């Protein structure tokens, strides 16, 4: 007898279920049983698509990382427009949505997951490392356009922005930081390398 509901795209539904659980209970509440229950499907569905639960979690994180490609392209397209600080503040707000903050917590929480993700992200914290590369590429483009100082180091500025941004957004139980707080942090990090 079939259990649960028909899945239009099992992987996507399982990812969405995992994200809802992460938002509701955090990494400690994320189990294979919780995910399949949330998705309304039999536990075997998860194991039909993934080797084990850590394989599922790694795919979830990689899916989130893959979403950065569109964000990176949109941010690079903004080079030379508006202000550098404004563009970066908006990018950080988009990057650190509630799900991304929860995914960073998940990666931090699960050693086995981090070990699996080392295959694609050998250094740093998966998701944040790729986000840092996205900001570094944007900053390099702005440097090439002369909107930040020629001596500015995007490879140092980007992880500084990511780290400070993550600290602003990391409290998943409290309200997100105000736009003004994010802009002030970005302006402080960029102080001395750009006027905007």
GROMACS .gro file of C-alpha atoms in nm:
model
  196
    1UNK     CA    1   0.000   0.000   0.000
    2UNK     CA    2   0.144   0.342  -0.092
    3UNK     CA    3   0.239   0.574   0.191
    4UNK     CA    4   0.224   0.952   0.182
    5UNK     CA    5   0.161   1.167  -0.121
    6UNK     CA    6   0.287   1.151  -0.477
    7UNK     CA    7   0.606   1.352  -0.512
    8UNK     CA    8   0.637   1.576  -0.816
    9UNK     CA    9   1.015   1.606  -0.766
   10UNK     CA   10   1.118   1.397  -0.467
   11UNK     CA   11   1.459   1.559  -0.423
   12UNK     CA   12   1.317   1.911  -0.427
   13UNK     CA   13   1.034   1.822  -0.190
   14UNK     CA   14   1.278   1.660   0.051
   15UNK     CA   15   1.504   1.968   0.035
   16UNK     CA   16   1.208   2.198   0.102
   17UNK     CA   17   1.100   1.980   0.395
   18UNK     CA   18   1.453   1.989   0.540
   19UNK     CA   19   1.464   2.368   0.506
   20UNK     CA   20   1.132   2.403   0.692
   21UNK     CA   21   1.263   2.182   0.972
   22UNK     CA   22   1.588   2.380   0.991
   23UNK     CA   23   1.389   2.702   1.022
   24UNK     CA   24   1.154   2.560   1.282
   25UNK     CA   25   1.386   2.356   1.506
   26UNK     CA   26   1.744   2.409   1.390
   27UNK     CA   27   2.004   2.143   1.303
   28UNK     CA   28   1.932   1.923   1.606
   29UNK     CA   29   1.579   1.853   1.479
   30UNK     CA   30   1.689   1.744   1.135
   31UNK     CA   31   1.662   1.365   1.106
   32UNK     CA   32   1.571   1.143   0.814
   33UNK     CA   33   1.241   1.055   0.982
   34UNK     CA   34   1.161   1.424   1.041
   35UNK     CA   35   1.237   1.508   0.677
   36UNK     CA   36   1.024   1.231   0.528
   37UNK     CA   37   0.740   1.305   0.771
   38UNK     CA   38   0.754   1.674   0.682
   39UNK     CA   39   0.758   1.588   0.311
   40UNK     CA   40   0.467   1.349   0.358
   41UNK     CA   41   0.643   1.047   0.212
   42UNK     CA   42   0.775   0.709   0.318
   43UNK     CA   43   1.125   0.698   0.468
   44UNK     CA   44   1.236   0.478   0.178
   45UNK     CA   45   1.188   0.768  -0.063
   46UNK     CA   46   1.487   0.948   0.085
   47UNK     CA   47   1.702   0.637   0.062
   48UNK     CA   48   1.591   0.575  -0.295
   49UNK     CA   49   1.746   0.908  -0.400
   50UNK     CA   50   2.042   0.931  -0.159
   51UNK     CA   51   2.296   0.677  -0.031
   52UNK     CA   52   2.234   0.779   0.331
   53UNK     CA   53   2.122   1.077   0.536
   54UNK     CA   54   2.460   1.251   0.523
   55UNK     CA   55   2.452   1.214   0.144
   56UNK     CA   56   2.112   1.387   0.150
   57UNK     CA   57   2.243   1.666   0.373
   58UNK     CA   58   2.549   1.717   0.151
   59UNK     CA   59   2.319   1.742  -0.153
   60UNK     CA   60   2.104   1.994   0.035
   61UNK     CA   61   2.406   2.214   0.107
   62UNK     CA   62   2.540   2.178  -0.248
   63UNK     CA   63   2.199   2.280  -0.381
   64UNK     CA   64   2.217   2.593  -0.167
   65UNK     CA   65   2.571   2.661  -0.293
   66UNK     CA   66   2.457   2.618  -0.655
   67UNK     CA   67   2.200   2.893  -0.600
   68UNK     CA   68   2.490   3.135  -0.549
   69UNK     CA   69   2.566   3.124  -0.923
   70UNK     CA   70   2.262   3.337  -1.005
   71UNK     CA   71   2.338   3.573  -0.714
   72UNK     CA   72   2.699   3.604  -0.825
   73UNK     CA   73   2.600   3.688  -1.183
   74UNK     CA   74   2.349   3.948  -1.063
   75UNK     CA   75   2.606   4.105  -0.830
   76UNK     CA   76   2.877   4.118  -1.099
   77UNK     CA   77   2.625   4.288  -1.331
   78UNK     CA   78   2.587   4.564  -1.071
   79UNK     CA   79   2.957   4.657  -1.089
   80UNK     CA   80   2.981   5.021  -1.184
   81UNK     CA   81   2.623   5.098  -1.078
   82UNK     CA   82   2.474   5.248  -0.760
   83UNK     CA   83   2.728   5.238  -0.475
   84UNK     CA   84   2.972   4.963  -0.390
   85UNK     CA   85   2.859   4.961  -0.027
   86UNK     CA   86   2.491   4.956  -0.125
   87UNK     CA   87   2.544   4.670  -0.368
   88UNK     CA   88   2.734   4.468  -0.108
   89UNK     CA   89   2.480   4.535   0.167
   90UNK     CA   90   2.198   4.417  -0.061
   91UNK     CA   91   2.399   4.108  -0.159
   92UNK     CA   92   2.462   4.020   0.207
   93UNK     CA   93   2.091   4.059   0.286
   94UNK     CA   94   2.004   3.823   0.003
   95UNK     CA   95   2.281   3.579   0.094
   96UNK     CA   96   2.199   3.553   0.463
   97UNK     CA   97   1.832   3.468   0.436
   98UNK     CA   98   1.694   3.253   0.718
   99UNK     CA   99   1.752   2.926   0.532
  100UNK     CA  100   2.116   3.006   0.451
  101UNK     CA  101   2.185   3.096   0.814
  102UNK     CA  102   2.028   2.765   0.920
  103UNK     CA  103   2.233   2.575   0.660
  104UNK     CA  104   2.554   2.732   0.794
  105UNK     CA  105   2.447   2.617   1.141
  106UNK     CA  106   2.386   2.267   1.005
  107UNK     CA  107   2.732   2.250   0.846
  108UNK     CA  108   2.888   2.371   1.169
  109UNK     CA  109   2.682   2.126   1.377
  110UNK     CA  110   2.758   1.806   1.182
  111UNK     CA  111   3.122   1.698   1.155
  112UNK     CA  112   3.045   1.411   0.916
  113UNK     CA  113   2.862   1.647   0.681
  114UNK     CA  114   3.155   1.890   0.680
  115UNK     CA  115   3.389   1.602   0.601
  116UNK     CA  116   3.177   1.503   0.300
  117UNK     CA  117   3.163   1.860   0.177
  118UNK     CA  118   3.544   1.882   0.185
  119UNK     CA  119   3.539   1.708  -0.155
  120UNK     CA  120   3.395   2.023  -0.315
  121UNK     CA  121   3.499   2.285  -0.058
  122UNK     CA  122   3.840   2.177   0.073
  123UNK     CA  123   3.897   2.493   0.280
  124UNK     CA  124   3.680   2.715   0.491
  125UNK     CA  125   3.314   2.663   0.573
  126UNK     CA  126   3.103   2.539   0.281
  127UNK     CA  127   2.854   2.798   0.158
  128UNK     CA  128   3.040   3.083   0.328
  129UNK     CA  129   3.357   3.006   0.130
  130UNK     CA  130   3.167   3.017  -0.201
  131UNK     CA  131   2.985   3.333  -0.091
  132UNK     CA  132   3.321   3.492  -0.014
  133UNK     CA  133   3.440   3.408  -0.366
  134UNK     CA  134   3.126   3.573  -0.504
  135UNK     CA  135   3.198   3.897  -0.315
  136UNK     CA  136   3.568   3.885  -0.408
  137UNK     CA  137   3.480   3.864  -0.779
  138UNK     CA  138   3.248   4.162  -0.746
  139UNK     CA  139   3.508   4.363  -0.555
  140UNK     CA  140   3.771   4.281  -0.817
  141UNK     CA  141   3.535   4.408  -1.088
  142UNK     CA  142   3.480   4.732  -0.894
  143UNK     CA  143   3.856   4.767  -0.845
  144UNK     CA  144   3.905   4.725  -1.221
  145UNK     CA  145   3.650   5.004  -1.275
  146UNK     CA  146   3.838   5.229  -1.032
  147UNK     CA  147   3.555   5.242  -0.778
  148UNK     CA  148   3.772   5.095  -0.506
  149UNK     CA  149   4.141   5.160  -0.453
  150UNK     CA  150   4.388   4.985  -0.682
  151UNK     CA  151   4.569   4.847  -0.377
  152UNK     CA  152   4.253   4.701  -0.221
  153UNK     CA  153   4.262   4.325  -0.173
  154UNK     CA  154   3.926   4.162  -0.263
  155UNK     CA  155   4.057   3.833  -0.122
  156UNK     CA  156   4.078   3.993   0.223
  157UNK     CA  157   3.779   4.227   0.203
  158UNK     CA  158   3.534   3.955   0.093
  159UNK     CA  159   3.583   3.711   0.385
  160UNK     CA  160   3.584   4.006   0.623
  161UNK     CA  161   3.243   4.109   0.488
  162UNK     CA  162   3.118   3.748   0.504
  163UNK     CA  163   3.237   3.700   0.862
  164UNK     CA  164   3.097   4.030   0.986
  165UNK     CA  165   2.776   3.973   0.790
  166UNK     CA  166   2.731   3.627   0.935
  167UNK     CA  167   2.771   3.765   1.287
  168UNK     CA  168   2.496   4.017   1.216
  169UNK     CA  169   2.256   3.754   1.081
  170UNK     CA  170   2.356   3.448   1.289
  171UNK     CA  171   2.088   3.472   1.559
  172UNK     CA  172   1.815   3.272   1.390
  173UNK     CA  173   1.575   3.326   1.683
  174UNK     CA  174   1.597   3.705   1.685
  175UNK     CA  175   1.506   3.967   1.430
  176UNK     CA  176   1.741   4.014   1.135
  177UNK     CA  177   1.970   4.316   1.145
  178UNK     CA  178   1.837   4.641   1.012
  179UNK     CA  179   1.941   4.757   0.666
  180UNK     CA  180   2.117   5.048   0.837
  181UNK     CA  181   2.324   4.811   1.053
  182UNK     CA  182   2.431   4.609   0.749
  183UNK     CA  183   2.519   4.921   0.549
  184UNK     CA  184   2.717   5.060   0.845
  185UNK     CA  185   2.915   4.735   0.875
  186UNK     CA  186   2.989   4.732   0.500
  187UNK     CA  187   3.093   5.098   0.506
  188UNK     CA  188   3.326   5.028   0.798
  189UNK     CA  189   3.491   4.732   0.624
  190UNK     CA  190   3.533   4.937   0.305
  191UNK     CA  191   3.657   5.243   0.491
  192UNK     CA  192   3.968   5.373   0.320
  193UNK     CA  193   3.922   5.177  -0.003
  194UNK     CA  194   3.613   5.349  -0.143
  195UNK     CA  195   3.389   5.648  -0.093
  196UNK     CA  196   3.063   5.452  -0.142
   0.00000   0.00000   0.00000
